[in-house]
Amino acid sequence: MRHRLTVIGSGYLGITHAACMAELGHQVLGLDIDEDRVRRLNQGELPIHEQGLEELLRRNLAAGRLRFGTDPREAAAFGDLHFLCLGTPQRKDSGAADLSQLDAAVDALAPHLDRPCLLVGKSTVPVGTAERLAARLTALAPAGEGAELAWNPEFLREGHAVQDTLAPDRIVLGVRPGRAEALLRDLYGPLGDIPTVVTDYATAELVKVAANAFLATKISYINAIAEVCEAAGADVVRLAEALGHDDRIGRRFLSAGLGFGGGCLPKDIRAFVARAEELGTGESLEFLRQVDAINLRRRTRAVDHARDLAGGSFTNRRIAVLGAAFKPDSDDIRDSPALDVATAIAREGAHVSVYDPAALDNARKARPDLDYATSTIDAARGAHVLLLLTEWPEFTTLDPTALAPHLATPAVLDARNVLDPRTWRTAGWTYRSLGRR
Ligand code: UDX
């Protein structure tokens, strides 16, 4: 059956969810408080870099299945389901999640809900949030108990958002007895036979943070081993390859380097720790503090290597930085390890020139103090050290022989372990990595 639904919050998650639900044939109204963003979206202009999403947006706008607006009253009248896709960033004063956007969205919508409907939370939240929001919804909505709530966490990765939404590994439905499960199964029916776990609110909320904490732990695990590899003269890339052959371990998320960043993993592990402490079980997640510390240490380590390569000091040194996005195929610079390292080096007196294939506009806004280049060669011109900080394909396939003459001294820090040391050394480069001899 085709449904009428709204998607509240037009960020990464919201735009993707709205466009993908329209692609399945549903009628979708996307909502945001930012009028300019809404106007641009209605013109088919995507405010983020995400493969395949702009095409999907345009196709569904043109087909009349998708539009964007700002009015919660209109949303309440339009939809039988309302998806909550608001950001839950880290609070400024602690590691806990800031739920103000989510609370504000429910407060704005609920007073207009005068007929039975289902609110579906997709944001990543501290366990207990759904229970609280459900009570608030019943209290504020004229429909009372007729306005139900479900929690349906989203696992999409930036750069693969469309594919992850249209072909997810699993669907998790946190529901109370009622219409919610049947409605959501029907809505997602066109996706085909996707493993679906039906559970309570708390478990559904925890699945998401537990998954992200596991991924973060896996990355920090291999990065901790990388520290030992460096000290012992071993090679973490070969080591990870060998570990990965064990199916129980697996090779994915075992790439050592500069560590994780982005809008999810760092803030999610901190919020998880903060919530566990509130619940009196802080000790259980104590290890996540180490996961965070190991991850941040990668950035310091990269700066130390770069300084060493620059001759012991950054004064009067030109440093070329390749990468500003927190990962390739994204223009997202939230908690970007690359941009953090670039900033730290600039603060120590280096002249830093940053190039990124997609994230330059965002980087310029966030860190106007750095210099930005229009290409790899532009960044590398006259540099004493080249830092590869985000593994975009155009950086991993660089030709060291062709690049070397552009630098003052051909020295490279391969902070993502994606270059072939032998090829680069043969081409005359001083090569360093995070975790390889
Ligand atoms: C993550 C989760 O993967 C996704 O399921 C969730 O919904 C949101 O958070 P995302 O933030 O898009 O997605 O990025 P992801 O691809 O998971 O990478 C996170 C970070 O880890 C990146 O900075 C990446 O460079 C780093 N990483 C990843 C490593 O350092 N090593 C690895 O082996 C893998």
XYZ file of C-alpha atoms and ligand atoms in Angstrom:
471
model
C 0.000 0.000 0.000
C 1.158 3.544 -0.738
C 1.412 5.704 2.385
C 1.416 9.446 3.061
C 4.279 10.324 5.305
C 6.335 13.244 6.494
C 10.039 13.331 7.256
C 10.931 15.918 9.864
C 14.466 17.265 9.619
C 16.120 17.651 6.211
C 19.694 16.783 7.048
C 21.685 13.822 5.805
C 19.310 11.273 7.211
C 16.080 13.158 6.499
C 16.723 14.000 2.850
C 17.852 10.457 2.131
C 14.898 8.904 3.900
C 12.419 11.262 2.222
C 13.794 10.662 -1.276
C 14.056 6.889 -0.794
C 10.513 6.564 0.602
C 9.217 8.552 -2.395
C 11.209 6.234 -4.657
C 9.282 3.318 -3.129
C 6.082 5.017 -4.305
C 4.954 6.710 -1.094
C 3.771 10.344 -0.956
C 6.323 12.283 1.048
C 6.469 15.735 2.608
C 9.902 16.654 3.974
C 10.084 19.288 6.682
C 12.750 21.640 7.946
C 12.865 24.907 9.877
C 15.430 26.362 7.433
C 13.403 28.091 4.699
C 16.346 28.515 2.378
C 17.191 24.826 2.570
C 13.547 23.941 1.836
C 13.460 26.279 -1.165
C 16.642 24.749 -2.564
C 15.425 21.213 -1.996
C 12.170 21.987 -3.818
C 14.293 23.145 -6.754
C 16.119 19.823 -6.756
C 19.296 21.260 -5.277
C 21.015 18.914 -2.833
C 22.782 20.761 0.023
C 25.096 17.783 0.737
C 27.451 15.604 -1.279
C 25.929 12.135 -1.543
C 26.262 9.802 -4.496
C 23.015 9.151 -6.352
C 20.866 11.242 -4.014
C 20.399 14.332 -6.169
C 19.132 12.213 -9.039
C 16.668 10.493 -6.700
C 15.538 13.831 -5.281
C 14.910 15.310 -8.726
C 13.163 12.253 -10.065
C 10.716 12.138 -7.166
C 10.098 15.897 -7.098
C 9.272 15.694 -10.808
C 6.983 12.696 -10.265
C 5.024 14.700 -7.658
C 5.717 12.174 -4.904
C 8.022 14.448 -2.927
C 8.100 18.050 -1.745
C 9.484 20.021 1.155
C 7.902 22.530 3.527
C 8.278 24.235 6.891
C 4.802 24.105 8.436
C 4.107 21.480 11.157
C 0.351 22.086 10.819
C 0.537 21.123 7.155
C 2.654 18.094 8.082
C 0.078 16.911 10.614
C -2.710 17.242 8.065
C -0.681 15.500 5.331
C 0.858 12.441 6.965
C -0.287 9.233 8.606
C 3.312 8.533 9.551
C 5.855 11.124 10.691
C 9.544 10.242 10.710
C 11.785 12.072 13.149
C 15.173 12.588 11.498
C 16.638 15.318 13.655
C 20.279 15.717 14.615
C 21.376 14.717 18.125
C 24.807 16.374 18.367
C 27.095 16.331 21.369
C 26.208 18.927 24.038
C 28.659 21.781 24.401
C 29.076 21.247 28.138
C 29.424 17.440 28.309
C 29.669 14.216 26.323
C 25.885 13.718 26.460
C 23.576 14.102 23.453
C 21.730 17.362 22.855
C 18.110 16.380 22.251
C 16.746 19.899 21.809
C 16.053 19.540 18.064
C 14.138 16.328 18.607
C 12.134 17.722 21.520
C 11.338 20.910 19.579
C 10.118 18.899 16.577
C 7.754 16.793 18.705
C 6.525 19.894 20.532
C 5.822 21.664 17.231
C 4.014 18.751 15.594
C 2.101 17.077 18.428
C -0.494 19.837 19.099
C -1.713 19.436 15.475
C -2.100 15.648 15.562
C -5.865 15.298 15.785
C -6.274 11.881 14.158
C -4.585 8.488 14.615
C -1.003 8.503 13.330
C 2.419 7.007 13.949
C 5.545 8.974 14.842
C 8.691 7.051 14.001
C 12.010 8.042 15.556
C 15.076 7.435 13.374
C 17.608 9.657 15.138
C 20.332 8.133 17.312
C 19.288 8.779 20.901
C 20.188 7.874 24.488
C 18.197 4.868 25.689
C 15.013 6.032 27.406
C 14.291 8.863 24.958
C 11.483 7.041 23.128
C 9.667 6.260 26.373
C 9.852 9.936 27.348
C 8.747 11.176 23.921
C 5.829 8.740 23.822
C 4.492 10.193 27.081
C 4.942 13.724 25.780
C 3.159 12.848 22.561
C 0.131 11.423 24.360
C -0.008 14.504 26.568
C 0.268 17.063 23.744
C -1.596 15.474 20.822
C -5.365 16.035 20.557
C -5.498 12.435 19.261
C -4.125 11.273 22.642
C -3.325 7.548 22.615
C -4.166 7.569 18.888
C -0.814 9.228 18.233
C 1.588 6.284 18.622
C 5.373 6.207 18.662
C 7.850 3.685 17.269
C 11.652 3.648 17.226
C 13.270 2.571 13.981
C 17.002 3.395 14.069
C 18.875 4.193 10.893
C 22.248 2.657 10.060
C 23.144 4.485 6.857
C 26.723 5.409 6.076
C 27.560 8.663 4.376
C 28.667 7.994 0.835
C 26.393 4.915 0.684
C 23.234 6.514 2.040
C 20.880 5.618 -0.829
C 22.047 2.038 -1.094
C 21.953 1.576 2.704
C 18.361 2.877 2.791
C 17.026 0.944 -0.194
C 18.901 -2.270 0.616
C 19.510 -2.231 4.391
C 21.229 -5.107 6.234
C 18.387 -5.146 8.722
C 15.343 -3.260 9.905
C 14.905 -2.719 13.630
C 11.450 -1.849 14.925
C 11.025 -0.756 18.529
C 7.277 -0.833 19.080
C 4.518 -1.169 21.619
C 1.562 -3.464 20.951
C -0.672 -1.667 18.455
C -0.688 -0.798 14.779
C 2.933 0.273 14.539
C 4.580 -2.998 13.507
C 2.081 -3.805 10.772
C 2.187 -0.257 9.422
C 5.968 -0.168 9.250
C 6.226 -3.631 7.734
C 3.798 -2.494 5.054
C 5.682 0.755 4.449
C 9.007 -1.039 4.003
C 7.413 -3.947 2.125
C 8.650 -2.750 -1.302
C 12.257 -3.150 -0.037
C 11.794 -6.917 -0.248
C 12.780 -9.559 2.233
C 14.957 -7.674 4.741
C 15.809 -9.299 8.104
C 13.582 -7.494 10.602
C 14.026 -7.449 14.366
C 10.949 -6.401 16.313
C 11.585 -5.365 19.871
C 10.864 -2.773 22.577
C 11.881 0.891 22.543
C 14.934 0.526 24.774
C 16.450 -2.341 22.787
C 15.866 -0.571 19.472
C 17.544 2.591 20.759
C 20.472 0.575 22.124
C 20.992 -1.441 18.922
C 22.096 1.697 17.132
C 24.541 2.990 19.735
C 25.854 -0.516 20.406
C 26.543 -0.956 16.667
C 28.398 2.344 16.396
C 30.330 1.680 19.603
C 31.386 -1.699 18.213
C 32.608 -0.153 14.958
C 34.507 2.554 16.847
C 36.049 -0.089 19.099
C 37.150 -2.152 16.124
C 38.887 0.860 14.576
C 40.559 1.865 17.839
C 41.604 -1.720 18.425
C 43.576 -1.856 15.184
C 44.944 1.634 15.841
C 46.194 0.555 19.270
C 47.883 -2.395 17.579
C 49.310 0.069 15.033
C 51.021 1.940 17.870
C 52.652 -1.310 18.983
C 53.563 -2.140 15.374
C 55.351 1.179 14.999
C 57.289 0.653 18.226
C 58.178 -2.936 17.298
C 58.964 -2.325 13.636
C 56.009 -4.382 12.386
C 53.487 -3.657 9.645
C 49.864 -3.123 10.742
C 48.544 -3.394 7.182
C 49.854 -6.931 6.742
C 48.736 -7.730 10.276
C 45.163 -6.550 9.576
C 45.136 -8.542 6.363
C 46.113 -11.671 8.298
C 43.543 -11.025 11.051
C 40.851 -10.412 8.456
C 41.139 -13.921 7.052
C 39.585 -15.147 10.277
C 35.849 -14.941 9.569
C 35.165 -14.372 13.234
C 37.157 -11.136 13.044
C 36.700 -9.981 9.436
C 38.753 -7.367 7.575
C 36.162 -4.568 7.487
C 36.665 -1.616 9.857
C 40.158 -2.856 10.518
C 41.977 -0.162 8.543
C 44.516 1.498 10.791
C 45.399 5.126 10.275
C 44.144 8.489 11.394
C 41.061 7.044 13.057
C 37.383 7.823 12.978
C 35.571 11.135 12.779
C 32.294 12.377 11.366
C 28.926 13.290 12.783
C 28.235 9.868 14.339
C 30.909 7.628 15.827
C 32.730 10.169 18.050
C 29.633 11.758 19.549
C 27.749 8.477 19.790
C 30.367 6.775 21.957
C 30.535 9.822 24.239
C 26.755 9.984 24.573
C 26.673 6.242 25.264
C 29.170 6.627 28.112
C 27.248 9.605 29.522
C 23.951 7.701 29.412
C 25.458 4.590 31.024
C 26.700 6.766 33.876
C 23.220 8.201 34.365
C 21.924 4.649 34.519
C 24.510 3.748 37.162
C 26.412 1.406 34.861
C 29.275 3.668 33.838
C 31.829 0.976 34.599
C 30.411 -1.210 31.821
C 31.418 1.272 29.152
C 34.641 2.509 30.732
C 36.530 0.945 27.785
C 34.851 3.384 25.395
C 36.854 6.196 27.003
C 39.970 4.340 25.901
C 38.470 3.887 22.437
C 38.005 7.664 22.267
C 41.488 8.377 23.667
C 43.220 5.987 21.249
C 41.327 7.604 18.401
C 42.308 11.154 19.355
C 45.913 10.057 19.890
C 46.114 9.212 16.180
C 45.781 12.893 15.389
C 48.604 13.844 17.770
C 50.734 11.060 16.334
C 50.163 12.340 12.791
C 51.245 15.852 13.830
C 54.381 14.407 15.490
C 55.307 12.454 12.346
C 54.693 15.491 10.152
C 56.882 17.695 12.379
C 59.618 15.105 12.240
C 59.424 14.934 8.467
C 59.544 18.747 8.368
C 62.897 18.648 10.192
C 61.774 18.985 13.810
C 59.800 22.225 13.564
C 57.029 23.680 11.431
C 58.462 27.188 11.399
C 58.827 28.382 7.789
C 57.659 25.022 6.536
C 55.040 24.493 3.859
C 52.762 21.509 4.450
C 50.430 20.111 1.796
C 47.333 18.455 3.218
C 45.336 16.069 1.052
C 41.869 15.609 2.497
C 39.501 17.693 4.617
C 36.395 15.472 4.705
C 36.174 12.965 7.572
C 36.162 10.188 4.982
C 36.214 9.852 1.181
C 33.060 10.337 -0.925
C 31.720 12.881 1.539
C 31.867 16.654 1.975
C 31.229 16.270 5.704
C 33.886 17.875 7.888
C 32.249 17.278 11.276
C 34.950 16.119 13.687
C 37.213 15.502 10.706
C 40.577 14.040 11.738
C 42.130 15.575 8.598
C 40.995 19.095 9.352
C 42.007 18.743 12.987
C 45.535 17.753 12.025
C 45.752 20.583 9.462
C 44.649 23.089 12.107
C 47.083 21.802 14.736
C 49.981 22.070 12.280
C 48.996 25.583 11.223
C 48.859 26.596 14.896
C 52.473 25.433 15.242
C 53.491 27.928 12.585
C 53.438 25.929 9.348
C 51.991 27.292 6.146
C 49.288 24.720 5.428
C 47.602 24.282 2.065
C 44.579 21.960 2.054
C 42.992 20.270 -0.927
C 39.884 18.060 -0.942
C 37.784 17.009 -3.943
C 34.421 17.817 -2.259
C 34.756 19.357 1.186
C 36.567 22.628 0.434
C 33.515 24.875 0.812
C 32.607 23.382 4.172
C 36.227 23.413 5.327
C 36.645 27.068 4.354
C 33.591 28.013 6.411
C 34.700 26.036 9.466
C 38.422 26.872 9.346
C 38.837 30.125 7.430
C 42.337 30.490 8.882
C 43.790 27.714 6.656
C 44.835 28.087 3.014
C 43.011 26.079 0.397
C 44.270 24.768 -2.930
C 42.404 23.890 -6.102
C 44.204 20.604 -6.815
C 46.754 18.179 -5.411
C 49.527 19.814 -7.406
C 48.425 23.258 -6.293
C 48.594 22.137 -2.645
C 51.907 20.328 -3.140
C 53.726 23.207 -4.863
C 56.822 24.115 -2.842
C 55.774 21.901 0.103
C 58.270 20.310 2.454
C 55.872 17.541 3.505
C 52.790 16.022 1.921
C 50.150 14.601 4.269
C 47.586 12.132 2.947
C 44.839 12.405 5.560
C 41.634 11.280 3.767
C 41.846 8.370 1.349
C 39.992 9.755 -1.687
C 40.656 7.530 -4.730
C 42.390 10.397 -6.550
C 44.950 10.492 -3.715
C 45.477 6.745 -3.399
C 46.307 6.529 -7.114
C 48.741 9.465 -7.218
C 51.840 8.998 -9.326
C 54.795 9.679 -6.967
C 57.252 10.215 -9.823
C 55.104 12.876 -11.475
C 54.299 14.587 -8.168
C 57.795 14.740 -6.639
C 59.185 17.677 -8.719
C 56.400 19.954 -7.441
C 57.551 19.733 -3.817
C 60.528 21.404 -2.158
C 61.311 18.051 -0.520
C 59.475 14.862 -1.470
C 58.343 13.561 1.935
C 54.978 11.952 2.554
C 52.992 10.884 5.602
C 50.510 8.210 4.540
C 48.125 8.615 7.468
C 45.588 6.175 5.978
C 48.011 3.420 4.922
C 46.826 3.460 1.342
C 50.056 4.085 -0.595
C 52.606 1.475 -1.588
C 55.728 2.332 0.444
C 58.067 0.649 -1.985
C 56.761 2.536 -5.044
C 56.996 5.867 -3.255
C 60.474 5.228 -1.872
C 61.695 4.065 -5.266
C 60.399 7.343 -6.716
C 62.678 9.193 -4.302
C 60.254 9.969 -1.493
C 60.793 9.794 2.242
C 57.765 7.685 3.201
C 56.183 7.429 6.657
C 52.955 5.828 7.767
C 50.876 5.473 10.897
C 51.573 1.872 11.817
C 54.139 0.676 9.296
C 57.872 0.724 9.611
C 28.752 5.435 10.738
C 28.202 4.000 10.721
O 29.018 3.201 9.860
C 26.743 3.994 10.256
O 26.229 2.680 10.310
C 25.943 4.912 11.152
O 24.600 4.965 10.725
C 26.544 6.309 11.174
O 27.916 6.243 11.565
P 29.630 7.139 8.876
O 29.826 8.131 9.983
O 29.003 7.586 7.601
O 28.748 5.908 9.394
O 31.085 6.612 8.522
P 31.852 5.212 8.483
O 31.976 4.749 7.095
O 31.327 4.282 9.483
O 33.298 5.714 8.940
C 33.485 6.359 10.192
C 34.902 6.794 10.377
O 35.737 5.682 10.636
C 35.529 7.524 9.203
O 36.232 8.644 9.703
C 36.475 6.518 8.612
O 37.582 7.123 7.988
C 36.905 5.738 9.848
N 37.347 4.359 9.579
C 36.479 3.450 9.057
C 38.636 3.967 9.899
O 39.449 4.768 10.382
N 39.022 2.668 9.668
C 38.179 1.748 9.150
O 38.591 0.597 8.986
C 36.862 2.150 8.826
